[in-house]
Short mmCIF file of C-alpha atoms in Angstrom, two decimals:
data_model
loop_
_atom_site.label_atom_id
_atom_site.label_comp_id
_atom_site.label_asym_id
_atom_site.label_seq_id
_atom_site.Cartn_x
_atom_site.Cartn_y
_atom_site.Cartn_z
CA MET A 1 -12.01 0.22 31.55
CA THR A 2 -10.09 0.01 34.79
CA ASN A 3 -6.45 0.99 34.94
CA ASP A 4 -5.61 -2.58 35.90
CA HIS A 5 -7.10 -3.92 32.69
CA GLU A 6 -5.46 -1.19 30.67
CA ASN A 7 -2.07 -2.05 32.13
CA GLN A 8 -2.56 -5.77 31.56
CA VAL A 9 -3.28 -5.26 27.89
CA ARG A 10 -0.48 -2.75 27.52
CA GLY A 11 1.88 -5.35 28.96
CA GLY A 12 1.17 -7.99 26.32
CA LYS A 13 -1.41 -10.25 24.75
CA PRO A 14 -4.44 -10.98 26.91
CA LYS A 15 -4.80 -14.38 28.52
CA GLY A 16 -6.00 -17.04 26.14
CA HIS A 17 -4.00 -15.81 23.15
CA ARG A 18 -2.21 -18.50 21.20
CA PRO A 19 0.87 -16.92 19.59
CA GLU A 20 0.89 -17.18 15.80
CA LYS A 21 4.31 -15.62 15.26
CA ALA A 22 7.62 -15.31 17.03
CA PRO A 23 7.65 -12.74 19.83
CA ALA A 24 9.08 -9.36 18.90
CA ALA A 25 11.46 -7.21 20.89
CA GLU A 26 9.28 -5.32 23.31
CA PHE A 27 9.90 -1.76 22.10
CA CYS A 28 11.82 -2.27 18.86
CA ALA A 29 9.83 -1.81 15.67
CA THR A 30 11.50 -2.72 12.39
CA LYS A 31 12.80 0.49 10.81
CA ILE A 32 13.02 0.60 7.02
CA ALA A 33 14.62 3.65 5.38
CA ALA A 34 15.12 4.61 1.74
CA ALA A 35 18.41 2.70 1.35
CA ASP A 36 16.75 -0.56 2.40
CA PRO A 37 15.79 -2.83 -0.53
CA ARG A 38 12.38 -3.36 1.11
CA TYR A 39 11.55 0.35 1.07
CA GLY A 40 9.93 0.48 -2.38
CA ASP A 41 7.43 -2.20 -1.46
CA LEU A 42 6.41 -0.51 1.79
CA VAL A 43 5.75 3.06 0.64
CA ARG A 44 2.67 2.28 -1.42
CA GLY A 45 -0.73 0.70 -1.00
CA MET A 46 -3.12 -0.94 -3.43
CA ASN A 47 -3.66 2.22 -5.52
CA GLN A 48 -0.39 3.02 -7.30
CA ARG A 49 -1.37 6.68 -7.65
CA TRP A 50 -0.19 7.07 -4.05
CA VAL A 51 3.50 6.38 -3.49
CA GLY A 52 5.25 8.07 -0.55
CA ARG A 53 8.80 9.12 0.27
CA PRO A 54 8.83 9.02 4.07
CA GLU A 55 12.06 9.08 6.05
CA SER A 56 11.19 5.61 7.28
CA VAL A 57 8.53 2.95 7.56
CA ARG A 58 8.13 1.33 10.99
CA VAL A 59 6.76 -2.21 10.89
CA VAL A 60 5.31 -2.94 14.33
CA ASP A 61 4.38 -6.20 15.99
CA SER A 62 2.87 -5.11 19.31
CA THR A 63 1.00 -2.31 21.04
CA GLN A 64 4.18 -1.43 22.96
CA GLN A 65 6.00 -0.83 19.70
CA VAL A 66 3.19 1.41 18.46
CA VAL A 67 3.43 3.52 21.61
CA ALA A 68 7.18 3.86 21.11
CA VAL A 69 6.90 4.91 17.46
CA VAL A 70 4.13 7.40 18.17
CA GLN A 71 6.11 8.87 21.05
CA GLU A 72 9.18 9.24 18.84
CA ALA A 73 7.16 11.04 16.17
CA VAL A 74 5.70 13.45 18.71
CA ARG A 75 9.04 14.09 20.38
CA SER A 76 10.78 14.81 17.05
CA GLY A 77 7.88 16.77 15.56
CA LYS A 78 7.56 14.45 12.57
CA LYS A 79 4.37 13.81 10.63
CA LEU A 80 3.15 10.23 11.15
CA THR A 81 0.53 8.32 9.17
CA ILE A 82 -0.76 4.78 9.60
CA ARG A 83 -0.99 1.95 7.07
CA GLY A 84 -3.16 -1.09 7.68
CA GLY A 85 -4.28 -3.09 4.66
CA GLY A 86 -3.19 -0.42 2.17
CA HIS A 87 -6.65 0.21 0.67
CA CYS A 88 -7.03 3.92 1.42
CA TYR A 89 -8.76 5.52 -1.59
CA GLU A 90 -6.89 8.84 -1.23
CA ASP A 91 -3.32 9.87 -0.34
CA PHE A 92 -3.97 10.04 3.41
CA VAL A 93 -1.15 7.58 4.20
CA PHE A 94 1.37 8.15 1.42
CA ASN A 95 1.88 11.84 0.69
CA ALA A 96 4.64 14.45 0.54
CA ASP A 97 4.17 15.58 4.16
CA THR A 98 4.49 12.15 5.79
CA GLN A 99 7.85 11.48 7.44
CA ILE A 100 7.06 8.26 9.34
CA VAL A 101 4.67 5.54 8.19
CA LEU A 102 3.46 3.28 10.98
CA ASP A 103 2.87 -0.06 9.26
CA MET A 104 0.38 -2.23 11.18
CA SER A 105 0.32 -5.11 8.70
CA GLU A 106 2.13 -7.56 11.01
CA MET A 107 -0.34 -7.10 13.88
CA THR A 108 -2.76 -9.79 12.69
CA SER A 109 -3.78 -11.92 15.69
CA VAL A 110 -7.40 -13.01 16.15
CA TYR A 111 -8.27 -14.66 19.46
CA TYR A 112 -10.92 -14.94 22.17
CA ASP A 113 -10.36 -12.72 25.20
CA GLU A 114 -11.95 -14.45 28.19
CA ARG A 115 -11.82 -11.34 30.36
CA LEU A 116 -14.04 -9.35 28.00
CA SER A 117 -15.98 -12.33 26.65
CA ALA A 118 -15.20 -10.89 23.22
CA PHE A 119 -13.04 -11.63 20.21
CA ALA A 120 -9.90 -9.52 19.92
CA VAL A 121 -8.72 -8.63 16.42
CA GLU A 122 -5.48 -6.73 15.88
CA ALA A 123 -5.69 -3.76 13.56
CA GLY A 124 -3.48 -5.17 10.81
CA ALA A 125 -5.56 -8.31 10.29
CA THR A 126 -7.25 -8.57 6.89
CA LEU A 127 -10.88 -9.46 6.42
CA LEU A 128 -10.63 -12.94 4.94
CA ASP A 129 -8.14 -14.02 7.62
CA VAL A 130 -10.56 -12.78 10.27
CA TYR A 131 -13.51 -14.60 8.70
CA GLU A 132 -11.60 -17.85 8.31
CA ARG A 133 -10.27 -17.94 11.87
CA LEU A 134 -13.56 -16.94 13.51
CA TYR A 135 -15.56 -19.42 11.47
CA LYS A 136 -13.20 -22.39 11.37
CA VAL A 137 -12.44 -22.33 15.09
CA TRP A 138 -15.68 -21.02 16.61
CA GLY A 139 -18.36 -21.04 13.90
CA VAL A 140 -19.01 -17.29 14.15
CA THR A 141 -18.28 -14.16 12.13
CA VAL A 142 -18.65 -10.39 11.88
CA PRO A 143 -20.61 -8.71 9.05
CA GLY A 144 -17.65 -6.99 7.40
CA GLY A 145 -16.71 -6.24 3.80
CA MET A 146 -16.25 -8.43 0.76
CA CYS A 147 -12.71 -7.56 -0.36
CA TYR A 148 -10.41 -10.14 1.20
CA SER A 149 -7.31 -7.97 1.71
CA VAL A 150 -8.84 -4.92 3.39
CA GLY A 151 -7.30 -4.26 6.82
CA VAL A 152 -9.71 -4.08 9.73
CA GLY A 153 -8.13 -0.93 11.23
CA GLY A 154 -9.64 1.48 8.71
CA HIS A 155 -12.53 -0.70 7.57
CA VAL A 156 -14.09 -1.01 11.02
CA SER A 157 -13.48 2.58 12.12
CA GLY A 158 -15.26 3.76 8.96
CA GLY A 159 -18.37 1.70 9.74
CA GLY A 160 -17.66 -1.18 7.34
CA TRP A 161 -20.51 -2.95 5.56
CA GLY A 162 -20.65 -6.14 3.54
CA MET A 163 -22.62 -9.12 2.29
CA LEU A 164 -24.30 -9.82 5.66
CA ALA A 165 -25.16 -6.20 6.46
CA ARG A 166 -28.90 -6.40 5.75
CA GLN A 167 -29.14 -9.46 7.99
CA HIS A 168 -26.82 -8.40 10.83
CA GLY A 169 -25.98 -4.70 10.40
CA LEU A 170 -22.64 -2.98 10.01
CA VAL A 171 -19.49 -4.45 11.53
CA VAL A 172 -19.44 -1.60 14.08
CA ASP A 173 -22.82 -2.74 15.37
CA HIS A 174 -20.87 -5.65 16.88
CA LEU A 175 -17.90 -3.62 18.13
CA TYR A 176 -17.48 -3.96 21.88
CA ALA A 177 -14.18 -2.20 22.49
CA VAL A 178 -11.22 -0.54 20.82
CA GLU A 179 -7.61 -0.08 21.93
CA VAL A 180 -6.03 3.17 20.75
CA VAL A 181 -2.62 4.77 21.23
CA VAL A 182 -3.40 8.43 21.89
CA VAL A 183 -1.30 11.51 22.68
CA ASP A 184 -2.37 13.77 25.55
CA SER A 185 -2.01 17.53 25.87
CA HIS A 186 1.50 17.10 27.33
CA GLY A 187 2.69 15.09 24.31
CA LYS A 188 2.66 11.78 26.15
CA ALA A 189 1.72 8.69 24.12
CA ARG A 190 -0.31 6.10 26.00
CA THR A 191 -2.72 3.24 25.42
CA VAL A 192 -6.44 3.63 26.11
CA ILE A 193 -9.21 1.04 25.88
CA ALA A 194 -12.73 2.31 25.26
CA THR A 195 -15.86 0.14 25.37
CA ARG A 196 -19.52 0.56 24.54
CA GLU A 197 -20.49 0.14 28.19
CA GLU A 198 -22.57 3.13 29.32
CA SER A 199 -20.52 3.34 32.51
CA ASP A 200 -17.18 3.55 30.67
CA PRO A 201 -15.68 7.05 31.01
CA ASN A 202 -13.93 6.45 27.67
CA ARG A 203 -17.14 5.49 25.85
CA GLU A 204 -17.10 8.49 23.50
CA LEU A 205 -13.77 7.31 22.12
CA TRP A 206 -15.41 3.94 21.35
CA TRP A 207 -18.34 5.74 19.71
CA ALA A 208 -16.03 7.80 17.47
CA HIS A 209 -14.51 4.57 16.12
CA THR A 210 -17.91 3.38 14.87
CA GLY A 211 -17.86 5.50 11.73
CA ALA A 212 -15.37 8.38 11.74
CA GLY A 213 -12.74 6.50 9.73
CA GLY A 214 -9.05 5.96 10.43
CA GLY A 215 -6.34 8.48 11.20
CA ASN A 216 -8.42 10.75 13.43
CA PHE A 217 -7.89 10.21 17.14
CA GLY A 218 -4.92 7.90 17.56
CA ALA A 219 -3.34 4.69 16.32
CA ILE A 220 -5.84 1.83 16.52
CA THR A 221 -4.08 -1.33 17.66
CA ARG A 222 -6.90 -3.73 18.52
CA TYR A 223 -10.67 -4.21 18.39
CA TRP A 224 -12.91 -6.47 20.44
CA PHE A 225 -16.14 -7.80 18.95
CA ARG A 226 -19.19 -9.05 20.80
CA SER A 227 -22.71 -8.80 19.38
CA PRO A 228 -25.10 -6.65 21.45
CA GLN A 229 -27.60 -9.50 21.78
CA ALA A 230 -24.94 -12.03 22.83
CA THR A 231 -25.44 -14.00 26.04
CA GLY A 232 -23.13 -16.39 27.82
CA ARG A 233 -19.36 -16.44 28.08
CA ARG A 234 -18.44 -19.18 25.62
CA PRO A 235 -16.75 -18.00 22.40
CA GLU A 236 -19.41 -19.50 20.15
CA GLN A 237 -22.02 -17.35 21.95
CA ALA A 238 -20.25 -14.03 21.46
CA LEU A 239 -20.90 -13.30 17.79
CA ILE A 240 -23.40 -13.96 15.01
CA LYS A 241 -23.39 -17.16 13.03
CA PRO A 242 -23.37 -16.82 9.23
CA PRO A 243 -25.66 -18.84 6.96
CA ASN A 244 -24.61 -22.45 6.46
CA GLU A 245 -25.23 -22.00 2.75
CA VAL A 246 -26.04 -19.15 0.39
CA LEU A 247 -27.62 -18.95 -3.04
CA ILE A 248 -25.57 -17.10 -5.66
CA SER A 249 -27.08 -15.61 -8.79
CA ALA A 250 -25.35 -13.69 -11.58
CA VAL A 251 -27.18 -12.43 -14.67
CA ALA A 252 -26.14 -9.96 -17.37
CA TRP A 253 -27.48 -7.89 -20.26
CA SER A 254 -25.55 -7.14 -23.43
CA TRP A 255 -24.66 -3.51 -24.02
CA ASP A 256 -25.15 -4.14 -27.75
CA ASP A 257 -28.84 -4.72 -27.05
CA MET A 258 -29.21 -2.08 -24.33
CA THR A 259 -31.46 0.86 -25.10
CA LYS A 260 -31.86 3.98 -23.00
CA GLU A 261 -35.39 2.83 -22.13
CA ALA A 262 -34.20 -0.60 -20.97
CA PHE A 263 -31.32 0.92 -18.97
CA THR A 264 -33.70 3.36 -17.31
CA ARG A 265 -36.25 0.68 -16.44
CA LEU A 266 -33.59 -1.65 -15.02
CA THR A 267 -32.14 1.05 -12.79
CA GLN A 268 -35.58 2.25 -11.70
CA ASN A 269 -36.64 -1.29 -10.84
CA TYR A 270 -33.56 -1.95 -8.73
CA ALA A 271 -33.99 1.28 -6.77
CA ALA A 272 -37.76 0.94 -6.34
CA TRP A 273 -37.42 -2.60 -4.99
CA HIS A 274 -34.90 -1.52 -2.36
CA VAL A 275 -36.89 1.54 -1.31
CA ALA A 276 -40.06 -0.50 -0.73
CA ASP A 277 -40.56 -1.01 3.03
CA GLU A 278 -41.50 -4.67 2.70
CA ASN A 279 -38.07 -5.38 1.19
CA SER A 280 -35.74 -3.22 3.29
CA MET A 281 -37.25 -2.60 6.71
CA PRO A 282 -35.68 -4.43 9.68
CA GLY A 283 -37.10 -7.93 9.90
CA SER A 284 -37.96 -8.16 6.20
CA SER A 285 -38.10 -11.64 4.70
CA TYR A 286 -35.46 -10.28 2.32
CA SER A 287 -32.94 -9.39 5.02
CA GLY A 288 -30.77 -12.30 3.86
CA LEU A 289 -30.42 -10.80 0.36
CA MET A 290 -27.47 -8.68 -0.77
CA SER A 291 -27.41 -7.64 -4.41
CA SER A 292 -25.38 -5.32 -6.66
CA LEU A 293 -26.42 -3.82 -9.98
CA LEU A 294 -23.19 -3.40 -11.95
CA LEU A 295 -23.66 -0.58 -14.44
CA ASN A 296 -20.49 -0.94 -16.46
CA HIS A 297 -19.27 1.38 -19.19
CA ARG A 298 -20.42 0.32 -22.66
CA SER A 299 -16.88 -0.79 -23.51
CA ASN A 300 -17.26 -3.62 -20.98
CA GLY A 301 -19.91 -5.23 -23.15
CA GLN A 302 -22.30 -6.14 -20.32
CA ILE A 303 -24.34 -4.85 -17.40
CA GLY A 304 -24.68 -7.29 -14.49
CA LEU A 305 -26.79 -8.14 -11.46
CA VAL A 306 -25.02 -10.24 -8.81
CA SER A 307 -26.96 -11.47 -5.76
CA GLN A 308 -26.43 -13.55 -2.64
CA MET A 309 -29.32 -14.95 -0.58
CA ASP A 310 -29.32 -16.81 2.72
CA ALA A 311 -30.26 -20.29 1.54
CA ALA A 312 -31.78 -21.16 4.92
CA ALA A 313 -34.38 -18.38 4.73
CA PRO A 314 -37.95 -19.68 4.30
CA ASN A 315 -38.67 -20.05 0.57
CA ALA A 316 -35.20 -18.71 -0.26
CA GLU A 317 -35.21 -19.95 -3.87
CA LYS A 318 -38.64 -18.44 -4.53
CA LEU A 319 -37.72 -15.13 -2.89
CA LEU A 320 -34.61 -14.86 -5.05
CA GLU A 321 -36.62 -15.73 -8.16
CA LEU A 322 -39.19 -13.03 -7.32
CA TYR A 323 -36.44 -10.49 -6.68
CA ILE A 324 -34.81 -11.07 -10.08
CA ALA A 325 -38.23 -10.91 -11.71
CA ALA A 326 -38.94 -7.56 -10.03
CA VAL A 327 -35.64 -6.05 -11.14
CA THR A 328 -36.06 -7.29 -14.71
CA GLU A 329 -39.78 -6.47 -15.09
CA GLY A 330 -40.43 -4.46 -18.24
CA VAL A 331 -36.81 -4.74 -19.41
CA ASP A 332 -37.35 -5.96 -22.95
CA ILE A 333 -33.94 -7.60 -23.28
CA GLU A 334 -33.24 -11.18 -22.28
CA HIS A 335 -30.58 -11.60 -19.64
CA GLY A 336 -27.84 -14.19 -19.96
CA PRO A 337 -24.75 -15.31 -18.01
CA VAL A 338 -22.07 -12.96 -16.69
CA THR A 339 -19.17 -13.64 -19.04
CA ASN A 340 -17.11 -10.47 -18.50
CA THR A 341 -15.15 -9.13 -15.53
CA MET A 342 -17.16 -6.45 -13.71
CA GLY A 343 -15.46 -4.29 -11.10
CA GLU A 344 -14.22 -6.73 -8.48
CA HIS A 345 -16.27 -9.64 -9.83
CA LYS A 346 -14.83 -12.19 -12.23
CA PRO A 347 -16.89 -13.82 -14.99
CA MET A 348 -19.35 -16.22 -13.36
CA PRO A 349 -21.42 -17.83 -16.13
CA GLN A 350 -22.20 -20.87 -13.99
CA TYR A 351 -24.47 -18.76 -11.76
CA HIS A 352 -26.93 -17.69 -14.44
CA LYS A 353 -29.09 -20.26 -12.72
CA PRO A 354 -28.80 -19.75 -8.91
CA GLN A 355 -26.46 -22.21 -7.20
CA ARG A 356 -25.95 -23.17 -3.57
CA MET A 357 -22.56 -22.76 -1.96
CA PRO A 358 -21.26 -23.05 1.64
CA TRP A 359 -20.95 -19.60 3.20
CA LEU A 360 -17.19 -19.51 3.71
CA GLN A 361 -16.59 -20.84 0.21
CA ALA A 362 -18.85 -18.10 -1.18
CA THR A 363 -17.01 -15.49 0.89
CA ARG A 364 -13.69 -16.63 -0.55
CA TYR A 365 -15.19 -16.73 -4.04
CA PHE A 366 -16.47 -13.15 -4.02
CA GLY A 367 -13.42 -11.85 -2.21
CA THR A 368 -10.52 -13.41 -4.05
CA THR A 369 -11.37 -14.49 -7.59
CA ASN A 370 -10.79 -11.20 -9.43
CA ASN A 371 -7.19 -10.37 -10.29
CA THR A 372 -7.97 -6.65 -9.99
CA LEU A 373 -7.39 -7.06 -6.27
CA VAL A 374 -3.87 -8.40 -6.73
CA ASP A 375 -2.73 -6.23 -9.65
CA PRO A 376 0.50 -4.50 -8.54
CA THR A 377 0.09 -1.80 -11.21
CA LEU A 378 -3.49 -0.84 -10.34
CA ARG A 379 -4.51 2.81 -10.43
CA ALA A 380 -8.00 3.90 -9.44
CA ASP A 381 -10.42 6.66 -8.50
CA TYR A 382 -13.68 6.42 -6.54
CA LYS A 383 -16.77 8.35 -5.43
CA SER A 384 -19.87 7.38 -3.47
CA ALA A 385 -23.48 8.15 -2.54
CA TYR A 386 -26.28 6.85 -0.34
CA ASN A 387 -29.94 6.87 -1.40
CA LYS A 388 -33.12 6.88 0.66
CA LEU A 389 -35.38 7.15 -2.40
CA PRO A 390 -34.93 6.14 -6.05
CA MET A 391 -32.72 8.20 -8.30
CA THR A 392 -34.52 10.85 -10.33
CA ASP A 393 -35.13 10.53 -14.05
CA VAL A 394 -32.54 13.28 -14.62
CA GLN A 395 -29.96 11.36 -12.62
CA ILE A 396 -30.60 8.07 -14.42
CA ALA A 397 -30.34 9.89 -17.75
CA ALA A 398 -26.92 11.18 -16.68
CA LEU A 399 -25.88 7.64 -15.72
CA TYR A 400 -26.82 6.41 -19.16
CA GLU A 401 -25.18 9.28 -21.00
CA HIS A 402 -21.78 8.83 -19.36
CA LEU A 403 -21.79 5.03 -19.45
CA ALA A 404 -23.09 4.69 -22.99
CA HIS A 405 -20.89 7.26 -24.70
CA THR A 406 -17.47 6.48 -26.07
CA ASP A 407 -15.56 9.43 -24.60
CA LEU A 408 -13.75 6.85 -22.45
CA GLU A 409 -12.93 3.32 -23.59
CA ASN A 410 -12.41 1.56 -20.30
CA PRO A 411 -14.26 -1.69 -19.51
CA ARG A 412 -13.40 -1.23 -15.82
CA ALA A 413 -15.24 2.09 -15.49
CA MET A 414 -18.61 1.74 -13.77
CA VAL A 415 -21.09 2.63 -11.06
CA GLN A 416 -22.22 -0.12 -8.68
CA LEU A 417 -25.53 0.07 -6.84
CA SER A 418 -25.54 -2.14 -3.72
CA SER A 419 -28.14 -3.19 -1.17
CA PHE A 420 -28.42 -1.40 2.16
CA GLY A 421 -31.20 -1.20 4.74
CA CYS A 422 -32.87 -3.91 6.88
CA ALA A 423 -30.71 -4.51 10.00
CA VAL A 424 -28.53 -1.49 9.16
CA ASN A 425 -31.60 0.71 9.60
CA SER A 426 -32.49 -0.74 13.00
CA VAL A 427 -29.80 1.47 14.59
CA LYS A 428 -30.43 5.20 15.10
CA PRO A 429 -28.09 7.65 13.29
CA TRP A 430 -26.66 8.96 16.57
CA GLU A 431 -26.12 5.59 18.25
CA THR A 432 -22.94 5.08 16.23
CA ALA A 433 -20.84 7.56 14.27
CA SER A 434 -22.15 5.88 11.07
CA VAL A 435 -24.98 8.27 10.33
CA HIS A 436 -26.50 6.84 7.13
CA ARG A 437 -29.09 4.68 8.86
CA ASP A 438 -32.07 5.67 6.71
CA SER A 439 -30.50 4.67 3.38
CA ARG A 440 -31.79 1.80 1.29
CA PHE A 441 -29.01 1.42 -1.28
CA LYS A 442 -25.58 2.89 -1.89
CA LEU A 443 -23.53 3.73 -4.96
CA LEU A 444 -19.84 3.30 -5.72
CA TYR A 445 -18.54 5.18 -8.74
CA GLN A 446 -15.18 3.80 -9.79
CA THR A 447 -12.68 3.44 -12.57
CA TYR A 448 -9.53 1.27 -12.74
CA TRP A 449 -6.59 1.60 -15.10
CA ASN A 450 -2.87 0.76 -15.20
CA ASP A 451 -0.93 3.34 -17.19
CA PRO A 452 -0.07 6.67 -15.47
CA ALA A 453 -0.57 8.31 -18.85
CA ASP A 454 -4.29 7.54 -18.47
CA ASP A 455 -4.65 9.32 -15.11
CA ASP A 456 -6.14 12.55 -16.42
CA ALA A 457 -8.64 10.87 -18.73
CA ASN A 458 -10.00 8.56 -16.02
CA ILE A 459 -10.06 11.10 -13.21
CA SER A 460 -11.75 13.71 -15.41
CA TRP A 461 -14.29 11.20 -16.70
CA LEU A 462 -15.30 10.07 -13.22
CA ARG A 463 -15.39 13.64 -11.89
CA ASP A 464 -17.60 14.87 -14.75
CA PHE A 465 -19.83 11.79 -14.45
CA TYR A 466 -20.42 12.26 -10.74
CA GLU A 467 -20.96 16.02 -10.89
CA ASP A 468 -23.43 15.60 -13.75
CA VAL A 469 -25.50 13.01 -11.87
CA TYR A 470 -25.80 15.39 -8.89
CA LYS A 471 -25.80 18.70 -10.80
CA GLN A 472 -29.16 19.69 -9.30
CA THR A 473 -27.65 19.57 -5.79
CA GLY A 474 -24.27 21.18 -6.40
CA GLY A 475 -22.40 18.20 -7.78
CA VAL A 476 -22.70 16.01 -4.66
CA PRO A 477 -25.38 13.79 -3.03
CA VAL A 478 -26.48 16.16 -0.26
CA LEU A 479 -28.41 14.95 2.78
CA ASP A 480 -32.03 15.50 1.74
CA ASP A 481 -35.16 13.42 1.22
CA THR A 482 -33.57 11.47 -1.65
CA THR A 483 -29.82 11.21 -1.13
CA ASP A 484 -27.92 10.81 2.13
CA GLY A 485 -24.32 11.90 1.65
CA CYS A 486 -21.19 9.81 1.11
CA TYR A 487 -19.33 6.83 2.59
CA VAL A 488 -16.19 7.83 4.49
CA ASN A 489 -14.39 4.58 3.59
CA TYR A 490 -14.74 5.59 -0.08
CA ALA A 491 -12.73 8.74 0.56
CA ASP A 492 -13.07 11.46 -2.09
CA ILE A 493 -11.01 14.62 -1.69
CA ASP A 494 -13.06 16.44 -4.36
CA LEU A 495 -15.76 16.85 -1.71
CA ASN A 496 -13.48 19.46 -0.07
CA ASP A 497 -13.08 21.45 -3.28
CA PRO A 498 -15.62 24.24 -4.05
CA ARG A 499 -14.83 23.79 -7.74
CA HIS A 500 -16.39 20.33 -7.59
CA ASN A 501 -18.72 20.64 -4.60
CA THR A 502 -20.80 23.77 -5.18
CA SER A 503 -23.60 22.68 -2.85
CA GLY A 504 -22.47 24.72 0.15
CA VAL A 505 -22.59 21.47 2.16
CA PRO A 506 -19.14 20.73 3.64
CA TRP A 507 -17.42 17.40 3.15
CA HIS A 508 -17.76 16.48 6.82
CA THR A 509 -21.55 16.86 6.68
CA LEU A 510 -21.69 14.55 3.66
CA TYR A 511 -19.76 11.91 5.65
CA PHE A 512 -20.99 12.47 9.20
CA GLY A 513 -24.19 14.56 9.12
CA ASP A 514 -25.25 15.84 12.53
CA ASN A 515 -22.66 13.61 14.23
CA TYR A 516 -19.73 15.83 13.25
CA PRO A 517 -19.75 18.26 16.23
CA ARG A 518 -19.72 15.27 18.58
CA LEU A 519 -16.74 13.83 16.71
CA GLN A 520 -14.97 17.18 17.08
CA ASP A 521 -15.49 17.01 20.85
CA VAL A 522 -13.87 13.55 20.87
CA LYS A 523 -10.99 14.96 18.82
CA ALA A 524 -10.48 17.80 21.30
CA LYS A 525 -10.31 15.41 24.24
CA TRP A 526 -8.21 12.60 22.80
CA ASP A 527 -5.99 14.31 20.21
CA PRO A 528 -5.75 17.94 21.38
CA GLY A 529 -2.42 18.38 19.58
CA ASN A 530 -3.83 17.14 16.25
CA HIS A 531 -1.04 14.59 15.91
CA PHE A 532 -3.30 12.29 13.85
CA SER A 533 -4.58 14.08 10.78
CA HIS A 534 -5.03 13.97 7.02
CA ARG A 535 -6.93 15.98 4.43
CA GLN A 536 -10.32 14.67 5.56
CA SER A 537 -9.66 13.96 9.22
CA VAL A 538 -11.95 15.31 11.96
CA ARG A 539 -10.93 18.89 12.73
CA LEU A 540 -10.44 20.32 16.18
CA PRO A 541 -13.44 22.47 17.19
#
């Protein structure tokens, strides 16, 4: 971008912004220290395993304030981390080394920037607020994640995916520009805007924010979104339009009736369907389908299959019917309604027979109806994998063994298989920093609990489960013909540990593949002093 544009943005909101909150003092962030009664609420995120003791939390309301806080941290030599929506899966924000937490949660504006013909979204905005404003005012959206309270700062920079991914790709496939507060080799904090334009000298900084994750190169303050195929300068032309309506289906099988043979067949069917080219290549008639197989621990009582289909797709009802038939073929147990909570899904017995619902209503429904997402005592652990081919028989046997046995009695322990492919795979692995462009489905291993006394039992169970599934490749899903590494937004520090990752494949390869050296070059240019770092941040070359 030109210096003129950079200075205009640095000086305030771009033209066309309609203020949604009172203006803040230009350089004065709110400072909250330990004696402040607000402190306890601001030194933790969603996962109560991670509670910090920083010297202060700085709640910012503008890019200028971010520059000032970053400059102060550099000048005083204090460790700074950045909080957006508070959903970081590891302790990268709240840890013993952090002295200043930069809290972006009040930077939430969403508006159309006429100069860039793109939608600006501040880094503290949460997903449902973004969806509602874009859709209600302009009838457009971005294909981001399902969880309503995730902040866009980390979600987007990690290559976020969601319910519209197979139809429209990852959210970063629609990222036009990013505004970042960086620190140069002289310790000077400044604002830089990087775009996807080939002529932009800052383009590599834009590229790094399409999959490297947060906390790597600077403090992200704002994104701009414009779909690559967009034409025209009117707001309603800048981004994709979601389906008017979707079909929702939710079916379940009782664990009391589940045999190892039925479990194996169900899992094989789900994987085989997604691996088949006719179902998951770009342009497939099934691109409007997103579906999750919810393999809950036996103590939950049920295993579920939850699906959403673009209701406007030709023969949508028939396609959904054929999909459910393919996944259930040969499973000699009748499926019934979903009557139990499963992961982040509430009971939904009314959808045993597929039902139509307006898109925004469905987005709210999936994103907000489970009280797991608003539980202030929640503790959790997570792991991930991508698959290009179906899981092996040995891996499925390990899934069954750990989910069927009673070594852990936790109905919120599970592994979730979710659709990938179609439009996601239309982008080459090097075109964005999100490298997993050949994968057809992904896995989220997770367990939730509330009592700190249960930490060891849950963490050990999930660790043993994961390492057993991938024992033939060193305890992790290496990048080979079958598996394709891990999702950086599902951060897992065990990948760094040779006690748990014996594959010889480093954590950064599992996240970034061949893109990692390029990310290191961006790090060297834009954060040469390594002021932005955590236990899985991009390392200087």
